PDB file of C-alpha atoms in Angstrom:
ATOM      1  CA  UNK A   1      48.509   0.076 -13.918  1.00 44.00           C
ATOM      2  CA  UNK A   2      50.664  -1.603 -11.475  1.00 44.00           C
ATOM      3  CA  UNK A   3      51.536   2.039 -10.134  1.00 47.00           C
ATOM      4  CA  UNK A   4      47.626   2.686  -9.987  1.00 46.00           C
ATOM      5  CA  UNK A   5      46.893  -0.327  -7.392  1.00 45.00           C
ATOM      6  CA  UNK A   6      49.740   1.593  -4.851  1.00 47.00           C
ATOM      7  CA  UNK A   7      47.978   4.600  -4.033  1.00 48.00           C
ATOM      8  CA  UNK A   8      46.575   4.698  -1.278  1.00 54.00           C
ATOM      9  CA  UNK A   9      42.434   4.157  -0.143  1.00 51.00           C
ATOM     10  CA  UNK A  10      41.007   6.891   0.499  1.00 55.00           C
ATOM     11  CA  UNK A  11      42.142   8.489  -2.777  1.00 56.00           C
ATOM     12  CA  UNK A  12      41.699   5.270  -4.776  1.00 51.00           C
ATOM     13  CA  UNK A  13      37.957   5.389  -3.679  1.00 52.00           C
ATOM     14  CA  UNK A  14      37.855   8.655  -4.904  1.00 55.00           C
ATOM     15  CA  UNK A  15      38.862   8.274  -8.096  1.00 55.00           C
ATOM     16  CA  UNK A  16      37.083   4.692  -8.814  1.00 51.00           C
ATOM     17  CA  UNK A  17      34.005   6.312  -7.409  1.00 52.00           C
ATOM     18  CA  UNK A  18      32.544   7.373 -10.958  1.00 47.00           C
ATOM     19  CA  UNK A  19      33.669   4.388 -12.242  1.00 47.00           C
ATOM     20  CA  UNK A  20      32.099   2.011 -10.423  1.00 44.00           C
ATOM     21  CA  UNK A  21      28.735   2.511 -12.696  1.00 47.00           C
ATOM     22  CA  UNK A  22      28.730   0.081 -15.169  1.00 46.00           C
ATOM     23  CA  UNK A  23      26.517   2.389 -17.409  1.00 46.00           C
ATOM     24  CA  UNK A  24      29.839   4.007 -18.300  1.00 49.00           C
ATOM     25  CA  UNK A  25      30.749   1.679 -20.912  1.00 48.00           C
ATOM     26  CA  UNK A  26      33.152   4.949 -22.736  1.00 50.00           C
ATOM     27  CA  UNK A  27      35.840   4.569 -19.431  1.00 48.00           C
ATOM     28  CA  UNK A  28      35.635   1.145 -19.532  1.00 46.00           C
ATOM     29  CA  UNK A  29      36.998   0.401 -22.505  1.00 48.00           C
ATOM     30  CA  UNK A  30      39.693   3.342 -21.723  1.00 50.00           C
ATOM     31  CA  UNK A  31      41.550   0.603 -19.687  1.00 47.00           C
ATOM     32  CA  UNK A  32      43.627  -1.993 -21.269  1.00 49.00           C
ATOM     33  CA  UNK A  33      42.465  -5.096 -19.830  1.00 55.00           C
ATOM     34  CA  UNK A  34      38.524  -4.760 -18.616  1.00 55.00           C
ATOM     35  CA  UNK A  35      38.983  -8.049 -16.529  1.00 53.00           C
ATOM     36  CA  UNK A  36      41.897  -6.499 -14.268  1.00 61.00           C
ATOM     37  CA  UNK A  37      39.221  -3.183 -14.150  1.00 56.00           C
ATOM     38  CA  UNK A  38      36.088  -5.121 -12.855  1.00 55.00           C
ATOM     39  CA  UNK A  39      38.454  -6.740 -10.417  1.00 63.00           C
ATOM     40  CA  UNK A  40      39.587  -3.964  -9.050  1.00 63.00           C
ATOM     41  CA  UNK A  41      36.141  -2.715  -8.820  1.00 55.00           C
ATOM     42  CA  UNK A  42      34.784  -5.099  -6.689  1.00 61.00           C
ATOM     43  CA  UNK A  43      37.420  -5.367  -4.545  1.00 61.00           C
ATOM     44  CA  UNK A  44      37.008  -1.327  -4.035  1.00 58.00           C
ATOM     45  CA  UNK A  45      33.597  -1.672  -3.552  1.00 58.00           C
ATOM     46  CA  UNK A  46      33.496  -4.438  -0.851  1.00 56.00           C
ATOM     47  CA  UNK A  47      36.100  -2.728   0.987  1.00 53.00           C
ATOM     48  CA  UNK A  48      34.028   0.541   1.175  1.00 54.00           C
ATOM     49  CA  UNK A  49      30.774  -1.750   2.126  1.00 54.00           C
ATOM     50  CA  UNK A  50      33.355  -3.292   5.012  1.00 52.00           C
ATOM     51  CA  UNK A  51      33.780   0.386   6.275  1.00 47.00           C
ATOM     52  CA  UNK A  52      30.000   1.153   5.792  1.00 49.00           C
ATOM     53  CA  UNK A  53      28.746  -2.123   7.639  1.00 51.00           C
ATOM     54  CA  UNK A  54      29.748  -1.105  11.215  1.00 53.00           C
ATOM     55  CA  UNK A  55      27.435   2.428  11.194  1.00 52.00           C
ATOM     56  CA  UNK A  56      24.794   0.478   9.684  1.00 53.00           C
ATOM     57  CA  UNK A  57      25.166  -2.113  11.885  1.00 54.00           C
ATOM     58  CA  UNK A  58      24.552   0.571  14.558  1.00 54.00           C
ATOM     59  CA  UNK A  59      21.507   2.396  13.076  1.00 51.00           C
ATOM     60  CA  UNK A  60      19.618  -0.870  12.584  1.00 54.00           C
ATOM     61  CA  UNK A  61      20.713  -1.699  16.275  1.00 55.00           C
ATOM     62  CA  UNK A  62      18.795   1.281  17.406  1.00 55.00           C
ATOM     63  CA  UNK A  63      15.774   1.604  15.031  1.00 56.00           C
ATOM     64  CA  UNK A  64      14.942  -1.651  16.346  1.00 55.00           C
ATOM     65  CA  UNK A  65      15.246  -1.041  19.971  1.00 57.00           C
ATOM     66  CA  UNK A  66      11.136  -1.591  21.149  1.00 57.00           C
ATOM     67  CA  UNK A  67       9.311   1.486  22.013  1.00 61.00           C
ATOM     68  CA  UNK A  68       8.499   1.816  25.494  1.00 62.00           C
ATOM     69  CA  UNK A  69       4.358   1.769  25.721  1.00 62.00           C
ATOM     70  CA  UNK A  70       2.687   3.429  28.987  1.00 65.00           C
ATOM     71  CA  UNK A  71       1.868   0.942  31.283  1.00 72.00           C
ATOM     72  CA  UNK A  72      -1.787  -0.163  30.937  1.00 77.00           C
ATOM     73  CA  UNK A  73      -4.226   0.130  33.737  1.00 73.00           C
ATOM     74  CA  UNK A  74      -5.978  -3.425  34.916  1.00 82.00           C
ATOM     75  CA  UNK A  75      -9.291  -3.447  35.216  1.00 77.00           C
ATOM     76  CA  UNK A  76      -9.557  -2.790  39.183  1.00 78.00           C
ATOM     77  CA  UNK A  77      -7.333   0.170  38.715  1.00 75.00           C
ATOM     78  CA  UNK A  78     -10.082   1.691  36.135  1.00 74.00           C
ATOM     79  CA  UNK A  79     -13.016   0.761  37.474  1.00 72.00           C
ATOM     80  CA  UNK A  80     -11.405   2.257  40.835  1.00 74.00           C
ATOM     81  CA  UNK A  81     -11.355   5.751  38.424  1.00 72.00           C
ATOM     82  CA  UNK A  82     -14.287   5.398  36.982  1.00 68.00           C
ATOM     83  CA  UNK A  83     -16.376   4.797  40.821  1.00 66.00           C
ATOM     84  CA  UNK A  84     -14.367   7.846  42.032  1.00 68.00           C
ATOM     85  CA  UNK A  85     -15.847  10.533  39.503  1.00 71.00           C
ATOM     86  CA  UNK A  86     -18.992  12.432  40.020  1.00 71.00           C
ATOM     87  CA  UNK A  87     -20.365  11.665  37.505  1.00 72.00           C
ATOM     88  CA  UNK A  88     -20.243   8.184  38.355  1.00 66.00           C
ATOM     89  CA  UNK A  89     -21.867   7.889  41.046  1.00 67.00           C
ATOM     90  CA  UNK A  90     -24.652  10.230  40.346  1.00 68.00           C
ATOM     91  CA  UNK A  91     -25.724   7.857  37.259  1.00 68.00           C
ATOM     92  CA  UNK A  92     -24.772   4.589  39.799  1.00 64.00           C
ATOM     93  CA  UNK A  93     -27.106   6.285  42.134  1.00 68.00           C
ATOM     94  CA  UNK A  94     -29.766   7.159  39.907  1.00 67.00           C
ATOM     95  CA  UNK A  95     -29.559   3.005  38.705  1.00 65.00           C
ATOM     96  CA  UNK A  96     -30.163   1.932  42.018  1.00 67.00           C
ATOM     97  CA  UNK A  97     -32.537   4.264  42.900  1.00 67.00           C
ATOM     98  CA  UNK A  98     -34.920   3.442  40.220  1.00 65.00           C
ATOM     99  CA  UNK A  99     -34.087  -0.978  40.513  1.00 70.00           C
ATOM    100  CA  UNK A 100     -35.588  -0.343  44.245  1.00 72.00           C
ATOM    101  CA  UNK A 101     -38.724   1.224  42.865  1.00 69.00           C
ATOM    102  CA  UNK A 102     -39.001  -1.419  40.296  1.00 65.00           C
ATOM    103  CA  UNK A 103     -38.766  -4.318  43.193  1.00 70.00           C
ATOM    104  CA  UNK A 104     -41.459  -2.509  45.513  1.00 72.00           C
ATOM    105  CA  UNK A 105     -44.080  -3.234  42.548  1.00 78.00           C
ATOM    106  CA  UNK A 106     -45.452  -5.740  41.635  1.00 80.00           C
ATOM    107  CA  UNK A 107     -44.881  -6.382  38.216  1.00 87.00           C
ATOM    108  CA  UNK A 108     -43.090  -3.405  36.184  1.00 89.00           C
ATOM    109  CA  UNK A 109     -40.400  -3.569  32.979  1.00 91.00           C
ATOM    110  CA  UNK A 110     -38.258  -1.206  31.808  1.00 90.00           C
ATOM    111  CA  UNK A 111     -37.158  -0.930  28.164  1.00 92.00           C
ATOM    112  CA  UNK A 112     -33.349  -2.102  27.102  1.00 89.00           C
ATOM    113  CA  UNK A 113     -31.484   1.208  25.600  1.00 84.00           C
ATOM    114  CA  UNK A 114     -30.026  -0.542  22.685  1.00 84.00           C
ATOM    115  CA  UNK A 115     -33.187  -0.141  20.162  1.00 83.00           C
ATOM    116  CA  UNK A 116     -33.060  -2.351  17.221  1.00 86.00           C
ATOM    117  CA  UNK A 117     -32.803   0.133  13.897  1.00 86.00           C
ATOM    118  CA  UNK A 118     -36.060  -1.387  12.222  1.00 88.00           C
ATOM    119  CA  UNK A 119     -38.099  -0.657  14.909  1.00 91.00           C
ATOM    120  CA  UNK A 120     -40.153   2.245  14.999  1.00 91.00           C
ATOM    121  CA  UNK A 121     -41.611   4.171  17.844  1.00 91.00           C
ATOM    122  CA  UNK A 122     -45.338   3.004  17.208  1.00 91.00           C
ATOM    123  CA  UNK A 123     -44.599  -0.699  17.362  1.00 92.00           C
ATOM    124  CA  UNK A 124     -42.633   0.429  20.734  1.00 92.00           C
ATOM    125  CA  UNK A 125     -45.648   2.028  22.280  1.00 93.00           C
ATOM    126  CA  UNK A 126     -47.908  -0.915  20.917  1.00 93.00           C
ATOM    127  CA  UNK A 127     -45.449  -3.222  22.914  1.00 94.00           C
ATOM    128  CA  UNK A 128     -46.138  -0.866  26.219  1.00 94.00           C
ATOM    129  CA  UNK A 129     -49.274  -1.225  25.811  1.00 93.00           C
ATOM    130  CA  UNK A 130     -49.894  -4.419  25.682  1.00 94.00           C
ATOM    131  CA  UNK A 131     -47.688  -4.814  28.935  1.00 95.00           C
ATOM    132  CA  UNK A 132     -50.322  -2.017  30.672  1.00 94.00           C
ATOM    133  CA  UNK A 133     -53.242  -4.364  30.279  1.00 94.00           C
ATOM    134  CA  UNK A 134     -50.722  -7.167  31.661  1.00 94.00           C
ATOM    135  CA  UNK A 135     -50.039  -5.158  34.799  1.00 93.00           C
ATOM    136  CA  UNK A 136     -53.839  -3.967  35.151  1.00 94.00           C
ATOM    137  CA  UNK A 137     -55.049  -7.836  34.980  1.00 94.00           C
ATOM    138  CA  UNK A 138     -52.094  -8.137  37.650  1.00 93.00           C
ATOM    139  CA  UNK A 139     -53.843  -5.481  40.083  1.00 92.00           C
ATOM    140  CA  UNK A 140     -57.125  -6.529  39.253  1.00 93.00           C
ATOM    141  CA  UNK A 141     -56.090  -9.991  40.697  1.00 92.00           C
ATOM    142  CA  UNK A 142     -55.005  -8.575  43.738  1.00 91.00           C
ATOM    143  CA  UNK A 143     -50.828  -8.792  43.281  1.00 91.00           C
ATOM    144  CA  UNK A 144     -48.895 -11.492  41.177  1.00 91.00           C
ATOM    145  CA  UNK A 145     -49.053 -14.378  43.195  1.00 91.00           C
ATOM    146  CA  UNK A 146     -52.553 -14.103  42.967  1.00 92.00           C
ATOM    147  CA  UNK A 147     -52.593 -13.492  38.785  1.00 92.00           C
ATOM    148  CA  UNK A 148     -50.512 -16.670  39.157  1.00 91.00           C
ATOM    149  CA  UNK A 149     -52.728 -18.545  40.581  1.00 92.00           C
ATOM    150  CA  UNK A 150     -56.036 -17.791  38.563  1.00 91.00           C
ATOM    151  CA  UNK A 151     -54.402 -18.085  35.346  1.00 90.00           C
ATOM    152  CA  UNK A 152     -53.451 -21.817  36.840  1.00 90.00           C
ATOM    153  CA  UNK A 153     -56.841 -22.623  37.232  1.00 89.00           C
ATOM    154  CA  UNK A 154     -58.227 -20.957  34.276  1.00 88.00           C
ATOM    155  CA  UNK A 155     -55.785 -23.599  32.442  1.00 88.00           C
ATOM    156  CA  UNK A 156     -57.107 -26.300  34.506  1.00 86.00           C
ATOM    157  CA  UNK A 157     -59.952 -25.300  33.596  1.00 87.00           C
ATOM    158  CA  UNK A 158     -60.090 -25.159  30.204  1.00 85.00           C
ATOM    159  CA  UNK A 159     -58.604 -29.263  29.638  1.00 84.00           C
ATOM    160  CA  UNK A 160     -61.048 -31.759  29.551  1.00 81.00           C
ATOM    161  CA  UNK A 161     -58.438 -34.141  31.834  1.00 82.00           C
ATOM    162  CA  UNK A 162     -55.544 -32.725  33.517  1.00 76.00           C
ATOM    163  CA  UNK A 163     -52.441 -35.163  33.215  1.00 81.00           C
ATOM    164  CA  UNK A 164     -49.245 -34.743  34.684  1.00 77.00           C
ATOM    165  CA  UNK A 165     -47.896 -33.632  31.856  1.00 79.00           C
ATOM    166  CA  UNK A 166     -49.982 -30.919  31.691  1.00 78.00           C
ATOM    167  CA  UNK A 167     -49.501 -29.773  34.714  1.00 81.00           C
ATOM    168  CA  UNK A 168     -45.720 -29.037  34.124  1.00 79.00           C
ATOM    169  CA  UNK A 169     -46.493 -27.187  31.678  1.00 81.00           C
ATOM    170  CA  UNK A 170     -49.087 -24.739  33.385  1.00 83.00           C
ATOM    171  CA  UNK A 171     -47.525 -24.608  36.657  1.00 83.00           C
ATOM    172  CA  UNK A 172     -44.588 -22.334  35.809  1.00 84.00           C
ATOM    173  CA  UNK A 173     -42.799 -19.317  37.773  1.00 88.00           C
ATOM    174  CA  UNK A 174     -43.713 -16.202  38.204  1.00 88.00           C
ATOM    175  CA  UNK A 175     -41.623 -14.751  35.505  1.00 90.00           C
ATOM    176  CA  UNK A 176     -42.362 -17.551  32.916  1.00 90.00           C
ATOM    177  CA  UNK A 177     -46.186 -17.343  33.607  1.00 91.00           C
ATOM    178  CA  UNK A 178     -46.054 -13.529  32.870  1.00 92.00           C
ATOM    179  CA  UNK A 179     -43.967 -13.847  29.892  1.00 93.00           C
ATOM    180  CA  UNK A 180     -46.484 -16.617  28.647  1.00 93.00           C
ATOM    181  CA  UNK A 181     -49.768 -13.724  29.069  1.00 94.00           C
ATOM    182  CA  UNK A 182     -47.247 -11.275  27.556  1.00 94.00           C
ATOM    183  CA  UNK A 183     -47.270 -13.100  24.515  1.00 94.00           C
ATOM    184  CA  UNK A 184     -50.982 -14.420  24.471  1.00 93.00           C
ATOM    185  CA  UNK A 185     -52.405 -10.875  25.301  1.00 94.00           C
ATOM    186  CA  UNK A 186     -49.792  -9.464  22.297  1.00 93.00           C
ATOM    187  CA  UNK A 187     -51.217 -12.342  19.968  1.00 91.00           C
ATOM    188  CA  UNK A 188     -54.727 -11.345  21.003  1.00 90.00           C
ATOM    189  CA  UNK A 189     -54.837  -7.704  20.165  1.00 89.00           C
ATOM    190  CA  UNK A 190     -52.240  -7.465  17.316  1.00 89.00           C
ATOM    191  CA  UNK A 191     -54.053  -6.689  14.014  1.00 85.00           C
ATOM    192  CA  UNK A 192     -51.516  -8.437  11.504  1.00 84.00           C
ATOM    193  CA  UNK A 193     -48.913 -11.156  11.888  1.00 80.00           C
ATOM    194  CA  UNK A 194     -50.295 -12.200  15.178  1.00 84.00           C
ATOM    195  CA  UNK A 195     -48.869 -15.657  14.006  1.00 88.00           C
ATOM    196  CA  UNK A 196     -45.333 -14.378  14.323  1.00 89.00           C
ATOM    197  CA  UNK A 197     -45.154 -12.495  17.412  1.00 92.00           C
ATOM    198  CA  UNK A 198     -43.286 -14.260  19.850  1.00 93.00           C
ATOM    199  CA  UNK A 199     -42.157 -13.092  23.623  1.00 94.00           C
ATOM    200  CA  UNK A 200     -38.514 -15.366  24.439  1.00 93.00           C
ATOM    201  CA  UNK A 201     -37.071 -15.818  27.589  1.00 92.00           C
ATOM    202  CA  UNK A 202     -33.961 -14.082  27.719  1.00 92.00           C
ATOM    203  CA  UNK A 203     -32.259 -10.977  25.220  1.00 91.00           C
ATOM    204  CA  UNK A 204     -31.525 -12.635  21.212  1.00 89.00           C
ATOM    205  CA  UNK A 205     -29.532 -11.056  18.414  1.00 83.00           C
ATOM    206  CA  UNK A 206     -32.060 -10.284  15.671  1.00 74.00           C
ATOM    207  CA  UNK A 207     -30.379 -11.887  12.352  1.00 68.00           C
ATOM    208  CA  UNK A 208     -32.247 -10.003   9.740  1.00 75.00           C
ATOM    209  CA  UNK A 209     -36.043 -11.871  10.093  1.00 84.00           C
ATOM    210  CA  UNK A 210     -37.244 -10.297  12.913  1.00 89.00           C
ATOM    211  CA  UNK A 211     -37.822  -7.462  14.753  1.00 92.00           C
ATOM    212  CA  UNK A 212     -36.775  -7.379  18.427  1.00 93.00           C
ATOM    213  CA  UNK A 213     -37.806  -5.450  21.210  1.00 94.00           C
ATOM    214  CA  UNK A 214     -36.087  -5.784  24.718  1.00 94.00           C
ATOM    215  CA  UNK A 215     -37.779  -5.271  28.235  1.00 94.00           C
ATOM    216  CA  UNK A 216     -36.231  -6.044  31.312  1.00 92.00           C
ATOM    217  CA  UNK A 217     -39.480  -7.594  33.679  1.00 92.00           C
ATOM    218  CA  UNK A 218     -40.049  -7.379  37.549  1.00 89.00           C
ATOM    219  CA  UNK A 219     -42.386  -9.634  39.210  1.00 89.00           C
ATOM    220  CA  UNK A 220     -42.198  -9.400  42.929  1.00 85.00           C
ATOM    221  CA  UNK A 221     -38.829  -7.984  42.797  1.00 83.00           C
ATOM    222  CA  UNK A 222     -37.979 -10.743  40.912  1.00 87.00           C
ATOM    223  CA  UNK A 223     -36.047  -9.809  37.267  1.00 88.00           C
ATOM    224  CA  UNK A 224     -35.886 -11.461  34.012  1.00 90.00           C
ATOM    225  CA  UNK A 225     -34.669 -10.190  30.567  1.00 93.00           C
ATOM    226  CA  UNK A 226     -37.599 -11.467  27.803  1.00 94.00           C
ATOM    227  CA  UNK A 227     -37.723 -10.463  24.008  1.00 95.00           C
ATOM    228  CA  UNK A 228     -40.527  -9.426  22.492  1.00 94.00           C
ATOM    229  CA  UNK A 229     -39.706 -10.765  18.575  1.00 93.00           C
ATOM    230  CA  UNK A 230     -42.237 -10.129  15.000  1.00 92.00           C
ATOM    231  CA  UNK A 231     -41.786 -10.714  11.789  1.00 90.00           C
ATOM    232  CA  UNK A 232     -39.279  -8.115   9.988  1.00 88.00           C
ATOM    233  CA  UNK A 233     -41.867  -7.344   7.378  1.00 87.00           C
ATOM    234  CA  UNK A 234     -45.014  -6.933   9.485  1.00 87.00           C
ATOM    235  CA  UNK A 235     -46.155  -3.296  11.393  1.00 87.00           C
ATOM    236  CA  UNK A 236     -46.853  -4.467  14.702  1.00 86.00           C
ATOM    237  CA  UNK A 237     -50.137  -2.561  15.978  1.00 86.00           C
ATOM    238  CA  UNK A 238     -53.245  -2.884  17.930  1.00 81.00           C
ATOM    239  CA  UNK A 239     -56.594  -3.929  15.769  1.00 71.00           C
ATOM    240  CA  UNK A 240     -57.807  -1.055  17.565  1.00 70.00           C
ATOM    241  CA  UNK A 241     -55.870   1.251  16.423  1.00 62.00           C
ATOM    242  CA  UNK A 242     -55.962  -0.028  12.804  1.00 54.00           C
ATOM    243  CA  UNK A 243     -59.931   0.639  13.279  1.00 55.00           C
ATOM    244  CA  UNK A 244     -59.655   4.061  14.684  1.00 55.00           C
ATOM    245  CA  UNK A 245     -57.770   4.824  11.319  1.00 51.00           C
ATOM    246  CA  UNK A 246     -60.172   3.628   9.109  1.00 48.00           C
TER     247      UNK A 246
END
């Protein structure tokens, strides 16, 4: 046994190799003394792991060197791209072209892209409608400012005693006094759920309980983003219409 410990490494890994599983109990128990055999095991088998540990050392030292990502553009450097390609600037062109048109008139709107999924194209084209009588009452008047004023006075008109609070609330801007007809013409000629139509300053995120419909409005080359909102379970249409069926 003595003789056994002598030889050298290399060939005393070798031969301890098989016997390092301890699922071998058969050459095991060959050896006289099992506690001078496990010894020598693991003192074999740390040695090899001593020899092992520098390569390993250098694999993990490169699989965890950082990947070198592409340098991202900033946002000047893309846009810069993006102004630079035909393309571009045909559809920039074609923007601008038509936001001039819509400032030379008097009062226009142009429909948001993004169509809510629940609305169809009927209620759409109810919607345009009811923003063609607006702009016909518009040029009837003689141009917005002059809408303006007469539906003023018509609200004057119509109190038994104007007070000052009142007056705040029918003297409004140009875009707030159109958005107020919007909705009172839409109440007027819808022929169901005229309770729940509603026309809201500014674009809101339907949640579920109503229907949205988003117009972009120009009054005297004046813009402002309204939202023309019914109830999720109502067919917004014209009483007209509904007649014409029947």
């Amino acid at each position: 046994q003595e003789q056994q410990f002598q030889e050298p490494l290399p060939q005393l890994l070798h031969s301890l190799q098989p016997k390092a599983h301890l699922h071998q109990p058969e050459e095991a128990a060959s050896c006289k003394d099992e506690v001078a055999y496990f010894e020598r095991v693991e003192q074999i088998t740390l040695l090899q792991g001593t020899f092992e540990h520098g390569a390993d050392d250098e694999v993990a030292e490169q699989s965890h060197q950082p990947e070198q990502k592409p340098e991202r553009l900033t946002l000047e450097q893309r846009l810069m791209i993006l102004r630079k390609s035909p393309e571009q600037q045909q559809k920039f062109r074609e923007v601008e072209e038509r936001k001039e048109q819509l400032r030379q008139e008097a009062f226009a709107w142009e429909f948001d892209e993004h169509l809510h999924p629940m609305v169809t194209d009927g209620e759409r084209r109810y919607v345009k409608q009811c923003l063609v009588v607006l702009r016909t009452a518009v040029e009837s008047a003689g141009g917005l400012a002059e809408f303006v004023e007469a539906d003023r006075q018509a609200r004057r008109a119509a109190l038994p005693r104007v007070r000052a609070s009142d007056e705040k609330k029918i003297c409004l801007s140009p875009c707030a006094s159109v958005r107020r007809s919007l909705e009172e013409i839409m109440k007027q000629h819808t022929r169901a759920g005229s309770e729940g139509v509603m026309v809201i300053d500014g674009y809101v995120l339907a949640m579920g309980n109503k229907k949205v419909v988003k117009t972009e409005l120009w009054c005297d080359g004046e813009s402002c983003e309204v939202s023309v909102c019914w109830d999720w379970d109502a067919r917004l249409e014209s009483l007209a219409a509904a007649q014409d069926v029947a």
